[in-house]
Coordinates of C-alpha atoms and ligand atoms in Angstrom, one line a residue:
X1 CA 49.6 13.9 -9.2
X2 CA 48.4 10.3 -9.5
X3 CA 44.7 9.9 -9.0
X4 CA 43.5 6.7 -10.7
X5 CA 46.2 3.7 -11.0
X6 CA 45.7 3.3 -14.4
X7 CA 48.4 0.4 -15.5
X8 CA 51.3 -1.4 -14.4
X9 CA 53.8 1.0 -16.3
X10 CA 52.1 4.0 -14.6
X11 CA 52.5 2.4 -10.8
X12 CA 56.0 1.9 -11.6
X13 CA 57.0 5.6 -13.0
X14 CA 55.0 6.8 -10.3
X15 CA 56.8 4.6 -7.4
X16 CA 60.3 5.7 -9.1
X17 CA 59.3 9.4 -8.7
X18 CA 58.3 8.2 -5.3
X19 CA 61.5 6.7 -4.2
X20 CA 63.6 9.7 -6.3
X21 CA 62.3 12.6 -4.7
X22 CA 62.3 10.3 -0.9
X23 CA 58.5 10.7 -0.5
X24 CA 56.3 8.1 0.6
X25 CA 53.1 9.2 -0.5
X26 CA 50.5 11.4 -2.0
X27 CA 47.6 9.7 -2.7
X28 CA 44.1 10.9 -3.5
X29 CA 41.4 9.4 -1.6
X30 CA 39.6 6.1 -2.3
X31 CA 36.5 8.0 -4.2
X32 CA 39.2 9.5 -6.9
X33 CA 39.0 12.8 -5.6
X34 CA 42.0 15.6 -4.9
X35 CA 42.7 15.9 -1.0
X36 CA 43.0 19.6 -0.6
X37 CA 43.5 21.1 3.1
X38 CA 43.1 24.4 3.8
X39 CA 43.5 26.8 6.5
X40 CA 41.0 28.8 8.2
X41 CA 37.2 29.4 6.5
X42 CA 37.4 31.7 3.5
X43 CA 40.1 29.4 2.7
X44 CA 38.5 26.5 2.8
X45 CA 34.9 28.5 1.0
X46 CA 36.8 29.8 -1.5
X47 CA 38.4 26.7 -2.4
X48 CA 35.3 24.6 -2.1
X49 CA 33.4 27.3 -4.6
X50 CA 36.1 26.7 -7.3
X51 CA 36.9 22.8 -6.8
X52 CA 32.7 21.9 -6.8
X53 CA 32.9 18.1 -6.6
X54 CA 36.2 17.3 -7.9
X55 CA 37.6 17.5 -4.1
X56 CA 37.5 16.6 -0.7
X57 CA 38.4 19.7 0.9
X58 CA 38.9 20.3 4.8
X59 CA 39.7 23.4 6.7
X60 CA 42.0 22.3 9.3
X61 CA 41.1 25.3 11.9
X62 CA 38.0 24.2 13.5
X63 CA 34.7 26.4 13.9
X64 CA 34.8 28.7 16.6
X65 CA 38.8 29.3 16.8
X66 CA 40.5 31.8 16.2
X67 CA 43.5 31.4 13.4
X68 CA 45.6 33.9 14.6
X69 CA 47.4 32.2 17.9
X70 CA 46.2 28.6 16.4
X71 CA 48.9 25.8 16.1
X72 CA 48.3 22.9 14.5
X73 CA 48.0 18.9 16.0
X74 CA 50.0 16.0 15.2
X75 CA 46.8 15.0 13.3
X76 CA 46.8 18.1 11.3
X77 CA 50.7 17.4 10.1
X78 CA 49.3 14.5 8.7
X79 CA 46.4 15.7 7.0
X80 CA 48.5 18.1 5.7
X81 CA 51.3 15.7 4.8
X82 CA 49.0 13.9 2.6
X83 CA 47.3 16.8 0.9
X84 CA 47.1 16.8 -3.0
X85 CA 46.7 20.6 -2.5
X86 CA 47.0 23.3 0.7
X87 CA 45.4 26.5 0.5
X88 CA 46.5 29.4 3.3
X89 CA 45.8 32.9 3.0
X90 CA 49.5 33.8 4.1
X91 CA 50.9 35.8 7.4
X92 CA 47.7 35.0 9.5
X93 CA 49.5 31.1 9.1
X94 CA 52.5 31.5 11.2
X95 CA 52.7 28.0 11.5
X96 CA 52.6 27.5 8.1
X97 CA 56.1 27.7 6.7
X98 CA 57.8 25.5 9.6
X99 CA 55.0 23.2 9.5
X100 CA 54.9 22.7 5.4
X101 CA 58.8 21.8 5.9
X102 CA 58.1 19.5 8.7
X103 CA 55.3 17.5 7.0
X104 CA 57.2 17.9 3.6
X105 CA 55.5 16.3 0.5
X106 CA 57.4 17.0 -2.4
X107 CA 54.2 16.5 -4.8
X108 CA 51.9 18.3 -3.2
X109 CA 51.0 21.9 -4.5
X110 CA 50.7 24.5 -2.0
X111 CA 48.7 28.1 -2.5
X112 CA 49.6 31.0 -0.4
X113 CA 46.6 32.9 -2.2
X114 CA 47.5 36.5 -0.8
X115 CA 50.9 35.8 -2.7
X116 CA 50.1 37.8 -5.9
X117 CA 48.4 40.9 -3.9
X118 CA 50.2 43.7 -2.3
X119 CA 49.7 43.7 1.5
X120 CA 49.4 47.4 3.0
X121 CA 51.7 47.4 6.1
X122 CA 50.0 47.2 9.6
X123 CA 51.2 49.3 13.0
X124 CA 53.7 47.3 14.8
X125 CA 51.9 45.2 17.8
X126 CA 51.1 46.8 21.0
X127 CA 53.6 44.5 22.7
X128 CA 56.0 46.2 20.1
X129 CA 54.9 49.6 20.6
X130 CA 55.3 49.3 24.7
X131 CA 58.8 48.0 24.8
X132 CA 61.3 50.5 23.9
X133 CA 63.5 47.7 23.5
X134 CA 61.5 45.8 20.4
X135 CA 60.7 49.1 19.3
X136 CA 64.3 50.2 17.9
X137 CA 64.3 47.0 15.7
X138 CA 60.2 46.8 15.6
X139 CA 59.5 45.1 11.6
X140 CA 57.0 46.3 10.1
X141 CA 53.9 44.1 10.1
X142 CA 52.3 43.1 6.8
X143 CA 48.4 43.1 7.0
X144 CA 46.7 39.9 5.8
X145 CA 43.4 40.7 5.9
X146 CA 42.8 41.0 2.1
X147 CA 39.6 38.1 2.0
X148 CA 37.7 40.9 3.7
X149 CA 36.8 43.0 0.9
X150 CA 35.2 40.8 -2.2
X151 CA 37.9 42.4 -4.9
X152 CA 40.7 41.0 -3.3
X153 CA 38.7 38.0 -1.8
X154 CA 38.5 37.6 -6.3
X155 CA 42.4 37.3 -6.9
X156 CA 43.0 34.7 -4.0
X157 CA 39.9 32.7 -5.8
X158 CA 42.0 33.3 -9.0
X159 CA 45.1 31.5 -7.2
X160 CA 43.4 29.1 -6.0
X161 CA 42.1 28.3 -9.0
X162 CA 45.9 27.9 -10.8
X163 CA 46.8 25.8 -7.5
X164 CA 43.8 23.2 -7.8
X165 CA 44.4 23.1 -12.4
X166 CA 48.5 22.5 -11.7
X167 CA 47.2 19.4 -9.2
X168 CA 44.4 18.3 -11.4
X169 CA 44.8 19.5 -14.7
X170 CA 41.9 17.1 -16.5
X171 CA 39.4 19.7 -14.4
X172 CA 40.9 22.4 -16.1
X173 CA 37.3 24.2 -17.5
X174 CA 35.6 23.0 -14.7
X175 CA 37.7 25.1 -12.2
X176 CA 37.8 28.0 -14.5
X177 CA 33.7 27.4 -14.7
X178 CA 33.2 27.5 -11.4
X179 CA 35.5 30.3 -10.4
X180 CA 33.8 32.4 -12.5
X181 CA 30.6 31.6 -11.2
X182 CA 31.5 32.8 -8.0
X183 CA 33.6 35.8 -9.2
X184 CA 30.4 37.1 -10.3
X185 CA 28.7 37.0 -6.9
X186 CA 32.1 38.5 -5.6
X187 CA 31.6 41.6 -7.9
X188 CA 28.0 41.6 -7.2
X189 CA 28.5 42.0 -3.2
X190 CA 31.4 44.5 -4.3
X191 CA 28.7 46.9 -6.1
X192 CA 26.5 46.3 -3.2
X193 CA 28.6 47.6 -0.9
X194 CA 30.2 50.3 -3.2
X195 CA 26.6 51.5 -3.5
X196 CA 25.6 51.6 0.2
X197 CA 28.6 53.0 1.9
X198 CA 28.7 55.9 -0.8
X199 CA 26.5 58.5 1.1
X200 CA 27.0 57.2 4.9
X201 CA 27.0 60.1 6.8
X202 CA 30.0 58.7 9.0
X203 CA 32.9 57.4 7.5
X204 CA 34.9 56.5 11.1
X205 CA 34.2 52.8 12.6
X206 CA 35.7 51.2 15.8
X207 CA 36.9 47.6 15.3
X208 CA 38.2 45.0 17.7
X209 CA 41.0 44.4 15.6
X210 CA 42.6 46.2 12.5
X211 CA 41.1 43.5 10.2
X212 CA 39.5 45.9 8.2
X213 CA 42.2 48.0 6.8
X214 CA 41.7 47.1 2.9
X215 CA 38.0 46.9 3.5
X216 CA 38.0 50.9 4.6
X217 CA 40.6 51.6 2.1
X218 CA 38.5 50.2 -1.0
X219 CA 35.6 52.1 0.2
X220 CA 36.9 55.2 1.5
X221 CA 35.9 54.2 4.8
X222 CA 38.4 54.8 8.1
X223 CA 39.0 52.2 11.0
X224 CA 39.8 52.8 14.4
X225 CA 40.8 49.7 16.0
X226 CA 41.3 48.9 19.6
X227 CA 43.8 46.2 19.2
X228 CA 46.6 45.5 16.2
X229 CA 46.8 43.2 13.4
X230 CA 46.1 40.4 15.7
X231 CA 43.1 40.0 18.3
X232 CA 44.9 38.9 21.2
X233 CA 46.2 41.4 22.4
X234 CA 44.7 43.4 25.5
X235 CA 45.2 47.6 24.2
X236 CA 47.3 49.6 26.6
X237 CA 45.5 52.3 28.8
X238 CA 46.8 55.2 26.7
X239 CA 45.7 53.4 23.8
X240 CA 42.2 53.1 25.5
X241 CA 42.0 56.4 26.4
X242 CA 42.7 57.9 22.8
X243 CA 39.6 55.8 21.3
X244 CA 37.5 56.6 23.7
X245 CA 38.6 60.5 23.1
X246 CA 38.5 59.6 19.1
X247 CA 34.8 58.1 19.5
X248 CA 33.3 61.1 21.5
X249 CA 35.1 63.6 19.3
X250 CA 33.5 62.0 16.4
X251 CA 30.2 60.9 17.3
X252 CA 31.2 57.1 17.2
X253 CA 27.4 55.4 18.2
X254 CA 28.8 52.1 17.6
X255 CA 31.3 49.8 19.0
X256 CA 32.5 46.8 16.4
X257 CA 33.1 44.0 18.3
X258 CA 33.7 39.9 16.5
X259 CA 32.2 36.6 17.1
X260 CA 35.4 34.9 17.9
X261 CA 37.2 37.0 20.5
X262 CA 36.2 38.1 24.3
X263 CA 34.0 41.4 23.6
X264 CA 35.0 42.1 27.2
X265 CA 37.5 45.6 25.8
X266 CA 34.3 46.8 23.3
X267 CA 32.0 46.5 25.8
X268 CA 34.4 48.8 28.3
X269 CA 34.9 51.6 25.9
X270 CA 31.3 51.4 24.2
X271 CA 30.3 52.2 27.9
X272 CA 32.7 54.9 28.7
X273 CA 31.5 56.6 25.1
X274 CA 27.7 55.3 25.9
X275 CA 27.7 53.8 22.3
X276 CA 26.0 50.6 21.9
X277 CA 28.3 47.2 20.3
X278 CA 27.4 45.3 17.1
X279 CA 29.0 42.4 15.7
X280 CA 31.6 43.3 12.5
X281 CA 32.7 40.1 11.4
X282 CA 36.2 39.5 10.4
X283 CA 35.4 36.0 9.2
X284 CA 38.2 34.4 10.7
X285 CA 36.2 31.4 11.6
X286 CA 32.1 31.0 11.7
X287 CA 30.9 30.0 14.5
X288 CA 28.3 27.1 15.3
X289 CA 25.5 30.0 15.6
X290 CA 26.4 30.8 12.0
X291 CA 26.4 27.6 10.7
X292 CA 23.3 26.7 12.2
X293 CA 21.9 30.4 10.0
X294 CA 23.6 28.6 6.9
X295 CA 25.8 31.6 6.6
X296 CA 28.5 31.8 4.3
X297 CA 31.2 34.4 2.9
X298 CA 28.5 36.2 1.1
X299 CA 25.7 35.8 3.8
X300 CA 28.6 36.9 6.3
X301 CA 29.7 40.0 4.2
X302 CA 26.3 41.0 3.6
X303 CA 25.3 41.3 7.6
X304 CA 29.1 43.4 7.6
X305 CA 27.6 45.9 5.0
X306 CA 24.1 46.0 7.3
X307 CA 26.0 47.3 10.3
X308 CA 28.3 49.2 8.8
X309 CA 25.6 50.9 6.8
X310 CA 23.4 51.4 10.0
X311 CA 26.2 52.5 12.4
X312 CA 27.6 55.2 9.8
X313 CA 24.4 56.0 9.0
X314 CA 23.6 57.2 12.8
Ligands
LIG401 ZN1 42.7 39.2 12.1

């Protein structure tokens, strides 16, 4: 990490390393500050939360996409190439591995913050499930969702903040400061929502996508989604036909649908159950109409626990 060119003796050791390890380059910008890229939003909120104004930090999956089937640009390898720092949650990334190799930087630190927390293993894809061929050999899928409940969304601020203190170590208390400052609102929306999903009268919700799988677990909650780990993917008819069974048989007087993705397969089966839809956010990305509401993680989370409260509440 060289951020400042102090001397002559410096430039040099740091040119050697340079030529040693056969890497060009890994500056900081011109204002002094680290460079850290990141992935996809609660990457890039989180990292902002615990870096305050020591860095420039970029989220290189735009507003409004989805990060799932997103591959990155020739101008994104080179952002990423020259990052003091990259932050990805890990699996959601599949074009992370490949693409860290291809724009290799041997001085830059990269933080897979989901690393250090044990992933609860999704269904196999539909695609999987359909093909008898895949299915004799079908992997299980690990489920990456973890920045959707605020006690796991803690330990990936905790990595991040070891990623940005190994690149910057002379911020040291400054990232531990600040991490801690936004731990606390972390456990403060976790007791909000261990509070008001206690006594729902419902515990069942129907999601787009199985995004929510460690949010229902940590509050003993139980998601139904229409499609798999990943949003893409349109359900089969059989698969259709057992929600829409599972929502009449248990009441279900809400359909979740997400900002992000076509509502079009919500809106089908909210019909054919007459439930109405409401927005449960996976925060995979805000959207412009978010940003223009200034809503952020928190803000975000705290409209999930409103519907969630109302629709199990019906
Ligand atoms: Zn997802």
């Amino acid at each position: 990490m060289k951020k400042i060119w102090v001397s002559k003796s410096l430039a040099f050791t740091v040119l050697s390393a340079a030529i040693l390890s056969g890497c060009a380059s890994n500056t900081a910008s011109s204002n002094g500050k680290l460079n850290v890229v990141t992935s996809f939003y609660p990457m890039y909120e989180f990292t902002k939360q615990v870096a305050g104004d020591h860095a420039n930090v970029i989220a290189l999956i735009p507003p409004g996409a989805e990060p799932h089937d997103w591959e990155p640009s020739a101008k994104d390898m080179k952002q990423l190439k020259d990052a003091n720092v990259f932050v990805y949650n890990g699996i959601v990334e599949g074009w992370a591995e490949q693409s860290l190799k291809s724009a290799e930087n041997k001085n830059r630190v990269v933080v897979e913050a989901s690393k250090g927390i044990e992933l609860m293993e999704g269904l196999p894809e539909e695609e999987h499930q359909a093909d008898p061929k895949k299915e004799a050999h079908a992997d299980k899928i690990l489920d990456p969702h973890v920045w959707l409940t605020p006690v796991l969304a803690q330990q990936e601020v905790e990595a991040i903040v070891v990623g940005l203190t190994q690149a910057d170590p002379a911020h040291k208390e400054d990232y531990r400061k600040n991490a801690d400052a936004y731990i606390g609102k972390l456990k403060a929306l976790d007791d909000s929502f261990k509070t008001g999903l206690k006594n729902v009268k419902h515990k069942e919700f129907v999601t787009q996508h199985a995004a929510f799988g460690y949010l229902a677990k940590e509050y003993g909650l139980k998601q139904v989604p229409i499609a798999g780990l990943s949003p893409e993917e349109e359900p089969a008819p059989d698969k259709m036909a057992e929600i829409i069974k599972f929502a009449k048989d248990n009441k279900v007087q809400t359909i979740f649908f997400e900002t992000l993705v076509d509502p079009k397969v919500a809106s089908t089966i909210a019909k054919e159950v007459g439930a109405k839809t409401a927005v449960l956010n996976p925060i995979e990305g805000l959207t412009d109409d978010d940003k223009k509401k200034n809503l952020d993680y928190i803000g975000v989370m705290t409209n999930n626990l409103e519907a969630l409260k109302k629709a199990l509440n019906e």
